[in-house]
Short mmCIF file of C-alpha atoms and ligand atoms in Angstrom, two decimals:
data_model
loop_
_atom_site.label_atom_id
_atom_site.label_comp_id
_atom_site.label_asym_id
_atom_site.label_seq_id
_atom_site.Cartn_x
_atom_site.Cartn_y
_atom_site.Cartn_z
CA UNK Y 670 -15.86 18.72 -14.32
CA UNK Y 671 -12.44 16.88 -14.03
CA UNK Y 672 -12.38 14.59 -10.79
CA UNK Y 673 -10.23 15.11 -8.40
CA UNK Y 674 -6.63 13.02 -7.83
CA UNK Y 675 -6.46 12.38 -3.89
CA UNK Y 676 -2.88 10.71 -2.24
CA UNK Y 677 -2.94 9.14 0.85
CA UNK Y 678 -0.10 8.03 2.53
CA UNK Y 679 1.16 7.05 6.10
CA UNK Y 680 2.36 4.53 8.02
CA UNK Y 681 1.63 0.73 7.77
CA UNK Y 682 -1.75 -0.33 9.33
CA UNK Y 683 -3.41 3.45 9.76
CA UNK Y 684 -6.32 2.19 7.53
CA UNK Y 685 -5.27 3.94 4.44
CA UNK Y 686 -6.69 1.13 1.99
CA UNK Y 687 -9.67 0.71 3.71
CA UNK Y 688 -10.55 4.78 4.40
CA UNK Y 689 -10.02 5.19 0.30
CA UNK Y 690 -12.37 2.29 -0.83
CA UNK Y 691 -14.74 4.11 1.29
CA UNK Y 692 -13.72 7.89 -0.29
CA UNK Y 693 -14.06 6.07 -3.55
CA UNK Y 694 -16.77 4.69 -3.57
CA UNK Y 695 -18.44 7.98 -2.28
CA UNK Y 696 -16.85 10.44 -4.78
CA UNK Y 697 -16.96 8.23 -7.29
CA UNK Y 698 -13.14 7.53 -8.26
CA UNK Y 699 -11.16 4.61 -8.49
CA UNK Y 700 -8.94 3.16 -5.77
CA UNK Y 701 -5.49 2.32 -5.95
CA UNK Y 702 -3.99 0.51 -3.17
CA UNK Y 703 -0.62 0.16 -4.07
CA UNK Y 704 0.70 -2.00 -1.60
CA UNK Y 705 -0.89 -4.01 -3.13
CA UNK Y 706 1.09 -3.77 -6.01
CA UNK Y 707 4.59 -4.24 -4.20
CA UNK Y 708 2.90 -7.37 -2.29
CA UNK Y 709 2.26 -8.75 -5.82
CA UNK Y 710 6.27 -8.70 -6.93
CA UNK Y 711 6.96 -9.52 -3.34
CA UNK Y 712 4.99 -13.09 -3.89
CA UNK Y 713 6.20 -13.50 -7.33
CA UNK Y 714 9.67 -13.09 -6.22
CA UNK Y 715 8.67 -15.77 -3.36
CA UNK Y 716 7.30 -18.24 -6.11
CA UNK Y 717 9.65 -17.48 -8.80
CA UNK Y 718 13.34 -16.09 -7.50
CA UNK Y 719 14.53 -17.34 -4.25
CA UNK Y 720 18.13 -18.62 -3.50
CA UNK Y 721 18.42 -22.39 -2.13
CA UNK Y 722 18.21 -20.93 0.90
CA UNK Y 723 14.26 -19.95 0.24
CA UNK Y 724 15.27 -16.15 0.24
CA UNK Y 725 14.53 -13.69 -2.47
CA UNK Y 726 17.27 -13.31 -5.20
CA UNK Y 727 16.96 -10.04 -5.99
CA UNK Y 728 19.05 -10.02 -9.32
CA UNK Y 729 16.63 -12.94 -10.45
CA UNK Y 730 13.73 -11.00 -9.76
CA UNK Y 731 15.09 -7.79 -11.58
CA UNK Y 732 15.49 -9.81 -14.59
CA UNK Y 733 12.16 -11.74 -14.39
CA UNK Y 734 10.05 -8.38 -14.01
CA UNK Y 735 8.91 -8.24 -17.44
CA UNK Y 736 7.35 -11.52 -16.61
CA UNK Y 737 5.31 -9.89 -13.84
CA UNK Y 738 1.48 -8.81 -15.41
CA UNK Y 739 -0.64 -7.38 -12.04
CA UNK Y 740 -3.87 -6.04 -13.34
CA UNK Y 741 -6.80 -5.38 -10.38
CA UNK Y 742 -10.06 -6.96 -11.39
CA UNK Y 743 -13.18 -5.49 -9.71
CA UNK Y 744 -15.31 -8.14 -8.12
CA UNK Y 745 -19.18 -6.50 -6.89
CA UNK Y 746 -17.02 -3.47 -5.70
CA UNK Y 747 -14.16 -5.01 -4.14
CA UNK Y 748 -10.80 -4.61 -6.40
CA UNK Y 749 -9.39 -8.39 -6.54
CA UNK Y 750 -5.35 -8.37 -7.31
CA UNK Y 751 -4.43 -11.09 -10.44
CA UNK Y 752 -0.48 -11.86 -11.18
CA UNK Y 753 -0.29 -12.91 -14.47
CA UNK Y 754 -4.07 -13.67 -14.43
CA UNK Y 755 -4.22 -15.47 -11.13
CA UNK Y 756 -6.01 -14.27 -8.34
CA UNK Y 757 -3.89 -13.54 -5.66
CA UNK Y 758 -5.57 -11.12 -3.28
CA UNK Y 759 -5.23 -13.56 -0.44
CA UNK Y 760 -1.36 -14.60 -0.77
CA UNK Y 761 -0.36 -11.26 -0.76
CA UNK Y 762 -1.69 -10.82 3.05
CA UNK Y 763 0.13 -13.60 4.55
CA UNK Y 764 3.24 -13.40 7.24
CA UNK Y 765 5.24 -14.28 4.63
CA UNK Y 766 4.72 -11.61 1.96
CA UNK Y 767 4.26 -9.09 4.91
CA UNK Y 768 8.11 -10.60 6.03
CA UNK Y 769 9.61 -9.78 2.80
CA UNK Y 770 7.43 -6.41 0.94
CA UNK Y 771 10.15 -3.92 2.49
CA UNK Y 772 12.85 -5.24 1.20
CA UNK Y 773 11.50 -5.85 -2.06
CA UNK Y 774 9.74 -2.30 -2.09
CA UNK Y 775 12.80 -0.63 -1.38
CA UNK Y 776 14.79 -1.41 -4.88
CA UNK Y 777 14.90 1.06 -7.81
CA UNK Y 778 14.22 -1.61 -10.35
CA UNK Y 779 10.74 -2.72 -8.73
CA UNK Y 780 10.23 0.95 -7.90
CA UNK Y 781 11.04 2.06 -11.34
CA UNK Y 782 8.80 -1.10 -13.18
CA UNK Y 783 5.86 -0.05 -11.19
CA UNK Y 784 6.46 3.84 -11.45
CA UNK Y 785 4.80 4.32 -14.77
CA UNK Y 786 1.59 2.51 -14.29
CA UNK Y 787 0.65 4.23 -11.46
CA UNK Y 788 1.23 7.29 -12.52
CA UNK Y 789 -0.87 6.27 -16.14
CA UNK Y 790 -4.12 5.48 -14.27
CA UNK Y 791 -3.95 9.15 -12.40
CA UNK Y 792 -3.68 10.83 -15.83
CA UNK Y 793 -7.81 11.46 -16.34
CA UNK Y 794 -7.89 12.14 -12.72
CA UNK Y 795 -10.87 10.42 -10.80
CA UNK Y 796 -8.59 8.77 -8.46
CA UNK Y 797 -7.67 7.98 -5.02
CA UNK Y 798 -4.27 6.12 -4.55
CA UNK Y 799 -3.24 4.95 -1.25
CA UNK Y 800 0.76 4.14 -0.74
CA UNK Y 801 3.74 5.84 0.48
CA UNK Y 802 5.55 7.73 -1.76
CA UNK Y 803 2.29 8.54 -3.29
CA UNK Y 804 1.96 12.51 -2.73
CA UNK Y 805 6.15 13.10 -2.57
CA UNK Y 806 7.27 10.65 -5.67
CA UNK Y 807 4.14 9.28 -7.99
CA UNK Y 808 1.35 11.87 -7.89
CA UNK Y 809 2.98 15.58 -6.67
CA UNK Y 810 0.72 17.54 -8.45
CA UNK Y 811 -2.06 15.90 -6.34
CA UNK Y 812 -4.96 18.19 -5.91
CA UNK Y 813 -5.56 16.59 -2.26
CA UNK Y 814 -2.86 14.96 -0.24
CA UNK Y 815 -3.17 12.82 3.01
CA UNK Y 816 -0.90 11.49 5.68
CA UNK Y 817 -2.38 9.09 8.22
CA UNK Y 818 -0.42 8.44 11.13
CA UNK Y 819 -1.37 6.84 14.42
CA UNK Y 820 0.40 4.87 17.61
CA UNK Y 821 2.53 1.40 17.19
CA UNK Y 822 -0.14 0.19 19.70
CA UNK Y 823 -3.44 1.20 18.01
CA UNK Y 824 -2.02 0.05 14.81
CA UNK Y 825 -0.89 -3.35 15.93
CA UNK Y 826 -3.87 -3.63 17.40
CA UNK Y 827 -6.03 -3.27 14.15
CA UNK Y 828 -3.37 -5.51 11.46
CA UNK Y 829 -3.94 -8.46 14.17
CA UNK Y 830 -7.55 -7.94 13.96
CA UNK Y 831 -7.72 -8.23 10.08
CA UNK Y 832 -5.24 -11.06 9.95
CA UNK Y 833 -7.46 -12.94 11.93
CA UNK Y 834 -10.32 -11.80 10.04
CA UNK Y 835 -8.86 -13.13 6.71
CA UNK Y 836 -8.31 -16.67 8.98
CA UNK Y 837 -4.09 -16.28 9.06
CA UNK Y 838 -2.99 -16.87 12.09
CA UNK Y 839 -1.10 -14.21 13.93
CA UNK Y 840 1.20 -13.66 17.32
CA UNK Y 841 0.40 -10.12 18.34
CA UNK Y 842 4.13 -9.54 19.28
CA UNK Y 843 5.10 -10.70 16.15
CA UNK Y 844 2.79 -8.15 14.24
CA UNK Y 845 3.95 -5.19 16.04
CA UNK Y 846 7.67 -6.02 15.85
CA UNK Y 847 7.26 -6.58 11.52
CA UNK Y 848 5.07 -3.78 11.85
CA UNK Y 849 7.80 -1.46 13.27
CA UNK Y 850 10.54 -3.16 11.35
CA UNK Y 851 8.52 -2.21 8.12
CA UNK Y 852 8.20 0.90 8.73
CA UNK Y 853 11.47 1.72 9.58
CA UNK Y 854 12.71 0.21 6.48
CA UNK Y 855 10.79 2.21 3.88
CA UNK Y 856 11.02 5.64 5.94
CA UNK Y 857 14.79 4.89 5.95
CA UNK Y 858 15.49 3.78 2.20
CA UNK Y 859 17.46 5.75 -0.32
CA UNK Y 860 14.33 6.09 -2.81
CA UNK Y 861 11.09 7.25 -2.24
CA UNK Y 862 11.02 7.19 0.98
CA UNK Y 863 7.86 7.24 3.62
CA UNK Y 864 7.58 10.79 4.19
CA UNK Y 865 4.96 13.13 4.98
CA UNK Y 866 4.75 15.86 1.94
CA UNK Y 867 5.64 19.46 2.68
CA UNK Y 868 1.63 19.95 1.22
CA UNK Y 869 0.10 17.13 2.80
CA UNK Y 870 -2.37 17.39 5.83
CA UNK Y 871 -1.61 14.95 8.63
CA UNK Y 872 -4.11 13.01 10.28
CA UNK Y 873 -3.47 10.97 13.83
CA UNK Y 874 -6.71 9.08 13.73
CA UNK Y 875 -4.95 6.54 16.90
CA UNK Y 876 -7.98 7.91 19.09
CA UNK Y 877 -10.50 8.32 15.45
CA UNK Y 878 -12.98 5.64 14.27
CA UNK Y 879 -12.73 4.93 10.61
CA UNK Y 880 -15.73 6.97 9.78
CA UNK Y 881 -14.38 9.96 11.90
CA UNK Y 882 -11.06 9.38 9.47
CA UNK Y 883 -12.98 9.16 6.63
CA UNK Y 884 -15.36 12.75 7.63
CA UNK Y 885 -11.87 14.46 8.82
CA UNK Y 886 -10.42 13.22 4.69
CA UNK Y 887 -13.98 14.76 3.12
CA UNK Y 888 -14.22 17.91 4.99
CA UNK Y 889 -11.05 19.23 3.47
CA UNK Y 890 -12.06 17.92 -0.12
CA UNK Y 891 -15.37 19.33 0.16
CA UNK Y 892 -14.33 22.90 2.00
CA UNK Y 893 -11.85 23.37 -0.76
O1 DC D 1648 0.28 -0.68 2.49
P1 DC D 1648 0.93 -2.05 2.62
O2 DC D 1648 1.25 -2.43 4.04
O3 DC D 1648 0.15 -3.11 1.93
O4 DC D 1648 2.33 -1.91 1.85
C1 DC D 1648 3.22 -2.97 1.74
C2 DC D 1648 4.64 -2.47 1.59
O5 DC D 1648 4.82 -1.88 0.32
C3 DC D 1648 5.11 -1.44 2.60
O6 DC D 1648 5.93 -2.03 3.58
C4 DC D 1648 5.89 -0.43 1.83
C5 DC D 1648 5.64 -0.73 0.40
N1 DC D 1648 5.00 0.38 -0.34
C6 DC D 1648 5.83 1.32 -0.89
O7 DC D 1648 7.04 1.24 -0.71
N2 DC D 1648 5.30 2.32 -1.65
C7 DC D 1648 3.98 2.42 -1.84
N3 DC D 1648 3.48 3.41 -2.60
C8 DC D 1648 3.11 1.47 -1.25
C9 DC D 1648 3.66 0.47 -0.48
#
């Protein structure tokens, strides 16, 4: 029997990554966190095209992007992000990246050079891809789609907690406010943007433990 292709999308810091490891690792797919993926050109571009002023130069990152190899390496279970065959899974979780990903995230060319690849590993099914244009733009034909939502507070709340957890230092005001800037960014941009699909089922897990998220996400894929 085919596996199934799950989308889950939502707002920054609902859990989304962490809910689908657990998903996959249950049903047995892969997991695709592809913020991951836009956090990977987004430090590139840091390294690689920035103006004398430090900030990104966006034409010099258009034109480098055939430079850009990202391949996810899995490491005893956990998926471990290379750029051109460099692990980078930590640098793409710092302030910095996290300053910059929106911007970055929201141009057709970097849109457009990670389109295809997404959309490649879906093709034999057996996955679960976490993003947010995931169940509108990469994968509509999804058999199950997701939208996690939950309050600026709550989520604030947990991003600070796993900043500090991965030792970066963090200002809780300072979280909240890139937080909200981020998100208002990619719901706002002219492609793909963050949106719920008109298919999707919405989930509000602000007052919801992970596993609680996790049971509401596998009682629809098991019901169905
Ligand atoms: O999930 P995350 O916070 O790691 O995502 C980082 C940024 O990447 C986020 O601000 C928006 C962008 N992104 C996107 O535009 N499309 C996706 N499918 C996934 C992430």
């Amino acid at each position: 029997m085919k596996k199934p292709v799950i989308a889950i999308d939502g707002y920054s810091s609902t859990g989304k990554s962490s809910i689908s490891k657990v998903i996959a690792d249950k049903l047995g797919l892969i997991h695709l966190d592809t913020g991951a993926l836009y956090r990977g050109v987004t430090w590139f571009a840091l390294q690689n095209c920035t103006n004398e002023s430090g900030s990104i130069d966006l034409a010099k990152l258009f034109s480098s992007l055939e430079q850009i190899d990202l391949e996810f390496k899995n490491n005893k279970g956990e998926l471990i992000l290379f750029l051109n065959h460099i692990d980078i899974s930590k640098q793409i979780r710092t302030n910095e990246v996290s300053d910059n990903v929106s911007l970055v995230a929201k141009q057709k060319e970097v849109r457009d050079f990670l389109l295809q690849s997404q959309r490649n590993l879906a093709e034999k099914g057996g996955i679960i891809m976490d993003g947010r244009d995931i169940g509108t733009v990469v994968l509509p034909n999804a058999e199950f789609k997701f939208f996690l939502t939950a309050s600026i507070d709550e989520r604030t709340k947990r991003r600070y907690l796993e900043l500090l957890s991965l030792g970066i230092e963090a200002d809780e005001q300072q979280v909240k406010h890139n937080l909200i800037e981020r998100d208002k960014i990619d719901s706002e941009r002219e492609i793909a943007p963050l949106r719920q699909a008109d298919d999707a089922i919405v989930i509000d897990n602000t007052n919801l433990t992970k596993r609680e998220t996790i049971d509401a996400i596998l009682s629809h894929i098991q019901t169905i």
